[in-house]
C-alpha positions as a Markdown table, in Angstrom:
| # | Residue | x | y | z |
|---|---|---|---|---|
| 1 | Met | -27.3 | -53.1 | -21.1 |
| 2 | Asp | -30.6 | -53.6 | -22.8 |
| 3 | Thr | -30.8 | -53.1 | -26.2 |
| 4 | Thr | -31.1 | -50.4 | -27.5 |
| 5 | Val | -27.9 | -48.7 | -25.2 |
| 6 | Phe | -26.4 | -51.5 | -27.2 |
| 7 | Tyr | -27.3 | -51.2 | -30.9 |
| 8 | Asn | -25.5 | -47.4 | -30.0 |
| 9 | Glu | -23.2 | -47.5 | -27.9 |
| 10 | Leu | -22.4 | -49.2 | -31.2 |
| 11 | Asn | -23.7 | -47.9 | -33.7 |
| 12 | Asn | -21.3 | -44.2 | -32.0 |
| 13 | Arg | -18.3 | -46.4 | -32.6 |
| 14 | Gly | -19.7 | -46.8 | -36.6 |
| 15 | Ile | -20.7 | -50.5 | -36.7 |
| 16 | Gln | -25.0 | -49.9 | -37.9 |
| 17 | Leu | -26.1 | -53.6 | -37.1 |
| 18 | Thr | -29.9 | -54.8 | -38.9 |
| 19 | Asp | -33.5 | -55.3 | -37.5 |
| 20 | Gln | -32.0 | -59.0 | -38.5 |
| 21 | Gln | -28.3 | -58.9 | -37.0 |
| 22 | Leu | -30.3 | -57.7 | -33.5 |
| 23 | Lys | -33.2 | -60.6 | -33.9 |
| 24 | Gln | -30.0 | -63.2 | -33.8 |
| 25 | Phe | -28.8 | -61.4 | -31.6 |
| 26 | Glu | -32.5 | -61.7 | -29.3 |
| 27 | Thr | -32.1 | -65.5 | -30.4 |
| 28 | Tyr | -28.2 | -66.1 | -29.5 |
| 29 | Tyr | -29.0 | -64.6 | -25.7 |
| 30 | Glu | -32.4 | -67.5 | -25.2 |
| 31 | Val | -30.0 | -69.8 | -26.1 |
| 32 | Leu | -27.9 | -69.3 | -24.2 |
| 33 | Val | -30.1 | -69.1 | -21.3 |
| 34 | Asp | -31.9 | -72.2 | -21.6 |
| 35 | Trp | -28.4 | -75.0 | -22.3 |
| 36 | Asn | -26.6 | -72.9 | -19.0 |
| 37 | Gln | -29.1 | -74.8 | -16.5 |
| 38 | Lys | -27.9 | -77.7 | -19.1 |
| 39 | Met | -24.4 | -77.2 | -18.5 |
| 40 | Asn | -21.7 | -74.6 | -16.9 |
| 41 | Leu | -21.5 | -72.3 | -19.7 |
| 42 | Thr | -22.0 | -69.3 | -18.2 |
| 43 | Ala | -22.2 | -67.0 | -14.9 |
| 44 | Ile | -24.0 | -64.4 | -16.5 |
| 45 | Thr | -27.0 | -64.8 | -17.2 |
| 46 | Asn | -29.5 | -61.1 | -17.1 |
| 47 | Arg | -30.2 | -60.0 | -20.6 |
| 48 | Glu | -28.6 | -56.3 | -19.1 |
| 49 | Glu | -24.8 | -58.2 | -18.7 |
| 50 | Val | -24.7 | -60.7 | -20.8 |
| 51 | Tyr | -25.4 | -58.0 | -23.6 |
| 52 | Leu | -22.8 | -55.2 | -21.9 |
| 53 | Lys | -20.4 | -58.2 | -21.0 |
| 54 | His | -20.5 | -60.9 | -24.1 |
| 55 | Phe | -21.6 | -59.4 | -27.1 |
| 56 | Tyr | -20.3 | -55.7 | -26.8 |
| 57 | Asp | -17.2 | -56.8 | -25.4 |
| 58 | Ser | -16.7 | -59.3 | -27.9 |
| 59 | Ile | -17.5 | -56.4 | -31.1 |
| 60 | Ser | -15.1 | -54.3 | -28.7 |
| 61 | Ala | -12.1 | -55.5 | -30.5 |
| 62 | Ala | -13.5 | -53.8 | -34.2 |
| 63 | Phe | -13.5 | -50.8 | -32.1 |
| 64 | Tyr | -9.3 | -50.8 | -32.9 |
| 65 | Phe | -9.2 | -53.7 | -35.9 |
| 66 | Asp | -11.0 | -54.5 | -39.5 |
| 67 | Phe | -12.2 | -56.9 | -40.5 |
| 68 | Asn | -13.6 | -55.9 | -43.1 |
| 69 | Gln | -10.7 | -56.4 | -44.8 |
| 70 | Ile | -10.1 | -60.7 | -43.5 |
| 71 | Asp | -11.6 | -63.8 | -44.7 |
| 72 | Gln | -10.3 | -66.7 | -42.2 |
| 73 | Val | -10.9 | -66.3 | -37.7 |
| 74 | Cys | -10.3 | -68.7 | -35.7 |
| 75 | Asp | -10.9 | -68.7 | -32.0 |
| 76 | Val | -9.5 | -70.3 | -29.1 |
| 77 | Gly | -11.1 | -71.6 | -26.1 |
| 78 | Ala | -14.5 | -69.6 | -27.3 |
| 79 | Gly | -16.4 | -71.3 | -24.7 |
| 80 | Ala | -19.9 | -70.1 | -25.4 |
| 81 | Gly | -18.8 | -68.6 | -28.3 |
| 82 | Phe | -17.3 | -66.1 | -27.5 |
| 83 | Pro | -15.8 | -63.4 | -29.3 |
| 84 | Ser | -16.2 | -64.6 | -32.6 |
| 85 | Ile | -20.0 | -65.4 | -32.5 |
| 86 | Pro | -20.9 | -62.2 | -31.7 |
| 87 | Leu | -18.3 | -60.5 | -34.5 |
| 88 | Lys | -19.6 | -63.5 | -37.2 |
| 89 | Ile | -23.0 | -62.0 | -36.8 |
| 90 | Thr | -22.1 | -58.4 | -36.9 |
| 91 | Tyr | -20.0 | -59.8 | -39.7 |
| 92 | Pro | -21.3 | -62.1 | -41.8 |
| 93 | His | -18.6 | -62.3 | -44.8 |
| 94 | Leu | -16.7 | -64.3 | -42.3 |
| 95 | Asn | -15.4 | -68.0 | -42.0 |
| 96 | Val | -15.7 | -68.4 | -37.6 |
| 97 | Thr | -13.3 | -72.2 | -36.8 |
| 98 | Ile | -13.4 | -72.7 | -33.0 |
| 99 | Val | -11.0 | -75.0 | -31.2 |
| 100 | Asp | -12.1 | -76.0 | -27.7 |
| 101 | Ser | -11.6 | -79.0 | -25.1 |
| 102 | Leu | -14.8 | -79.4 | -24.2 |
| 103 | Gln | -17.2 | -81.3 | -26.8 |
| 104 | Lys | -20.2 | -80.8 | -24.5 |
| 105 | Arg | -19.1 | -76.8 | -25.6 |
| 106 | Ile | -19.1 | -78.2 | -29.7 |
| 107 | Thr | -22.7 | -80.0 | -29.0 |
| 108 | Phe | -24.0 | -76.2 | -28.4 |
| 109 | Leu | -22.0 | -74.6 | -30.2 |
| 110 | Asn | -23.1 | -76.1 | -33.3 |
| 111 | His | -26.6 | -76.2 | -31.9 |
| 112 | Leu | -26.4 | -72.3 | -31.8 |
| 113 | Ser | -25.1 | -72.1 | -35.2 |
| 114 | Asp | -28.6 | -73.5 | -36.7 |
| 115 | Gln | -30.2 | -71.5 | -34.3 |
| 116 | Leu | -28.5 | -68.5 | -35.6 |
| 117 | Asn | -28.6 | -69.9 | -39.4 |
| 118 | Leu | -25.6 | -69.2 | -40.0 |
| 119 | Ser | -23.1 | -70.9 | -42.9 |
| 120 | Gly | -18.8 | -70.8 | -42.7 |
| 121 | Val | -18.5 | -71.7 | -38.7 |
| 122 | Ala | -17.0 | -75.0 | -38.4 |
| 123 | Phe | -16.4 | -76.4 | -34.5 |
| 124 | Tyr | -13.6 | -78.6 | -33.5 |
| 125 | His | -13.2 | -80.7 | -30.7 |
| 126 | Asp | -9.7 | -81.0 | -30.0 |
| 127 | Arg | -6.5 | -79.7 | -27.9 |
| 128 | Ala | -4.6 | -76.2 | -29.1 |
| 129 | Glu | -1.7 | -77.9 | -29.0 |
| 130 | Thr | -2.8 | -80.6 | -30.9 |
| 131 | Phe | -5.3 | -78.3 | -33.7 |
| 132 | Gly | -1.8 | -76.0 | -34.2 |
| 133 | Lys | 0.4 | -79.1 | -34.9 |
| 134 | Asn | -1.5 | -80.4 | -38.0 |
| 135 | Lys | -0.7 | -78.7 | -41.3 |
| 136 | Lys | -5.1 | -78.3 | -42.0 |
| 137 | Phe | -5.0 | -75.9 | -39.8 |
| 138 | Arg | -1.5 | -74.3 | -39.4 |
| 139 | Glu | -0.5 | -70.7 | -40.1 |
| 140 | Thr | -3.8 | -71.0 | -42.4 |
| 141 | Tyr | -5.9 | -67.7 | -40.3 |
| 142 | Asp | -5.8 | -64.6 | -40.9 |
| 143 | Val | -6.7 | -63.8 | -36.9 |
| 144 | Val | -6.3 | -66.0 | -34.1 |
| 145 | Met | -8.5 | -64.7 | -31.2 |
| 146 | Ala | -8.6 | -65.2 | -27.0 |
| 147 | Arg | -10.4 | -64.1 | -25.0 |
| 148 | Ala | -8.7 | -63.5 | -21.6 |
| 149 | Val | -8.3 | -67.6 | -21.1 |
| 150 | Ala | -4.9 | -67.8 | -19.7 |
| 151 | Arg | -2.2 | -65.7 | -19.9 |
| 152 | Thr | 0.1 | -63.9 | -23.1 |
| 153 | Ser | 2.9 | -67.0 | -23.0 |
| 154 | Val | 1.0 | -70.2 | -22.6 |
| 155 | Leu | -1.8 | -68.6 | -25.1 |
| 156 | Ser | 0.9 | -67.1 | -27.3 |
| 157 | Glu | 2.2 | -70.3 | -28.1 |
| 158 | Leu | -1.1 | -71.4 | -28.2 |
| 159 | Cys | -2.4 | -69.7 | -31.3 |
| 160 | Leu | 0.7 | -67.6 | -32.6 |
| 161 | Pro | 1.3 | -71.3 | -34.7 |
| 162 | Leu | -2.0 | -70.8 | -35.7 |
| 163 | Val | -1.1 | -67.7 | -37.8 |
| 164 | Lys | -0.7 | -67.3 | -41.1 |
| 165 | Val | 2.9 | -65.3 | -41.6 |
| 166 | Gly | 1.3 | -61.4 | -42.4 |
| 167 | Gly | -1.5 | -61.6 | -40.5 |
| 168 | Gln | -2.4 | -61.6 | -37.0 |
| 169 | Phe | -3.5 | -62.5 | -33.3 |
| 170 | Ile | -5.6 | -60.3 | -31.3 |
| 171 | Met | -5.7 | -61.0 | -27.5 |
| 172 | Met | -8.7 | -60.0 | -25.3 |
| 173 | Lys | -7.7 | -59.2 | -21.6 |
| 174 | Ala | -9.4 | -56.7 | -18.3 |
| 175 | Ala | -7.3 | -54.7 | -16.6 |
| 176 | Lys | -3.2 | -54.5 | -16.4 |
| 177 | Phe | -2.2 | -55.3 | -19.1 |
| 178 | Glu | 1.7 | -54.2 | -19.1 |
| 179 | Glu | 2.8 | -56.4 | -16.6 |
| 180 | Glu | 2.1 | -59.6 | -18.6 |
| 181 | Lys | 3.2 | -57.9 | -21.1 |
| 182 | Glu | 6.7 | -57.9 | -20.1 |
| 183 | Gln | 6.3 | -61.3 | -19.2 |
| 184 | Gly | 4.8 | -62.4 | -22.4 |
| 185 | Glu | 7.4 | -61.0 | -24.1 |
| 186 | Leu | 10.1 | -63.8 | -25.1 |
| 187 | Ala | 7.2 | -65.9 | -26.1 |
| 188 | Val | 5.9 | -63.2 | -28.6 |
| 189 | Lys | 9.3 | -63.2 | -30.2 |
| 190 | Thr | 9.7 | -66.7 | -30.3 |
| 191 | Leu | 6.9 | -68.1 | -31.8 |
| 192 | Gly | 7.6 | -66.0 | -34.7 |
| 193 | Gly | 5.0 | -62.6 | -33.0 |
| 194 | Glu | 6.3 | -58.9 | -32.8 |
| 195 | Trp | 3.8 | -56.6 | -31.0 |
| 196 | Asn | 1.7 | -54.5 | -33.2 |
| 197 | Asp | -0.9 | -52.3 | -30.5 |
| 198 | Ile | -2.4 | -52.2 | -27.3 |
| 199 | His | -6.3 | -50.1 | -27.0 |
| 200 | Ser | -7.1 | -50.1 | -24.0 |
| 201 | Phe | -11.4 | -48.9 | -23.1 |
| 202 | Asn | -12.9 | -49.3 | -20.3 |
| 203 | Leu | -16.9 | -50.5 | -20.7 |
| 204 | Pro | -19.7 | -48.9 | -21.0 |
| 205 | Ile | -22.3 | -48.2 | -17.4 |
| 206 | Glu | -19.0 | -50.6 | -15.6 |
| 207 | Asn | -16.8 | -47.9 | -16.6 |
| 208 | Ser | -14.3 | -51.7 | -16.5 |
| 209 | Glu | -10.9 | -51.6 | -18.1 |
| 210 | Arg | -10.0 | -54.0 | -21.1 |
| 211 | Asn | -8.0 | -53.8 | -23.6 |
| 212 | Ile | -7.2 | -55.5 | -26.7 |
| 213 | Val | -4.0 | -56.3 | -27.4 |
| 214 | Ile | -2.4 | -57.1 | -31.1 |
| 215 | Ile | 0.5 | -58.9 | -32.1 |
| 216 | Asp | 1.6 | -59.3 | -35.8 |
| 217 | Lys | 3.0 | -62.4 | -37.2 |
| 218 | Lys | 6.2 | -61.9 | -38.5 |
| 219 | Arg | 8.0 | -64.8 | -39.6 |
| 220 | Lys | 7.2 | -68.6 | -39.6 |
| 221 | Thr | 6.5 | -70.4 | -35.8 |
| 222 | Pro | 9.2 | -72.7 | -35.4 |
| 223 | Lys | 7.8 | -76.5 | -35.3 |
| 224 | Lys | 9.2 | -77.5 | -31.7 |
| 225 | Tyr | 6.2 | -75.4 | -31.2 |
| 226 | Pro | 3.2 | -76.1 | -30.1 |
| 227 | Arg | 4.7 | -78.6 | -27.8 |
| 228 | Lys | 2.6 | -81.8 | -26.2 |
| 229 | Pro | -1.0 | -80.6 | -23.8 |
| 230 | Gly | -0.5 | -79.0 | -21.1 |
| 231 | Thr | 3.0 | -77.8 | -21.4 |
| 232 | Pro | 2.7 | -74.5 | -22.3 |
| 233 | Asn | 0.9 | -74.0 | -18.8 |
| 234 | Lys | 2.8 | -75.5 | -17.0 |
| 235 | Asp | 6.6 | -74.7 | -18.6 |
| 236 | Pro | 5.6 | -71.4 | -20.5 |
| 237 | Ile | 8.4 | -69.3 | -22.6 |
| 238 | Glu | 9.0 | -67.0 | -19.8 |
């Protein structure tokens, strides 16, 4: 996906990028590839693939959710900044918090933020289980997002405690989500969530399936969750 196709595909979805925003994405690509030589941030470094599989894919959540109507977004396990940094570029008003367990990725994100001249971003080196217990952050975010970092039962325990009641938890998943959904039913309910919708579409050019999963936070999360680091993955609520 070259930059013209990137711009046009988003425009067709009602998302118009300015020249400044397009320049920010170009800078993002350059910084990502440069730092990827020093640390393993992504296996995808080809320009057209990065624009398709990282930038466009990250923004695709906005096809089904109106980010103009919210303020606070938390991205759990964002790695090299996906999906929240492309969304921040596209919706500059957003206040974005990223939590990641690797300090080197936080170092990269701080540098990236400086290069993109971003404000309203905060990066925390922490485990999601610990972060979700912190009273400063617990149940304060309009939207918490995760992009294919674990299965639904695990992600729900890591993310739903951070979503405020009335907010949303958005998972970005690849193909064949239905089976995973069944396994995640108990966790979603236990942690105060209810299924809103699952939106399926195919990425342009390669036609691979993507799913934008939206869960509403209806009730406060019981105080016992999230459990101690490592437990959600070893003993998921299923």
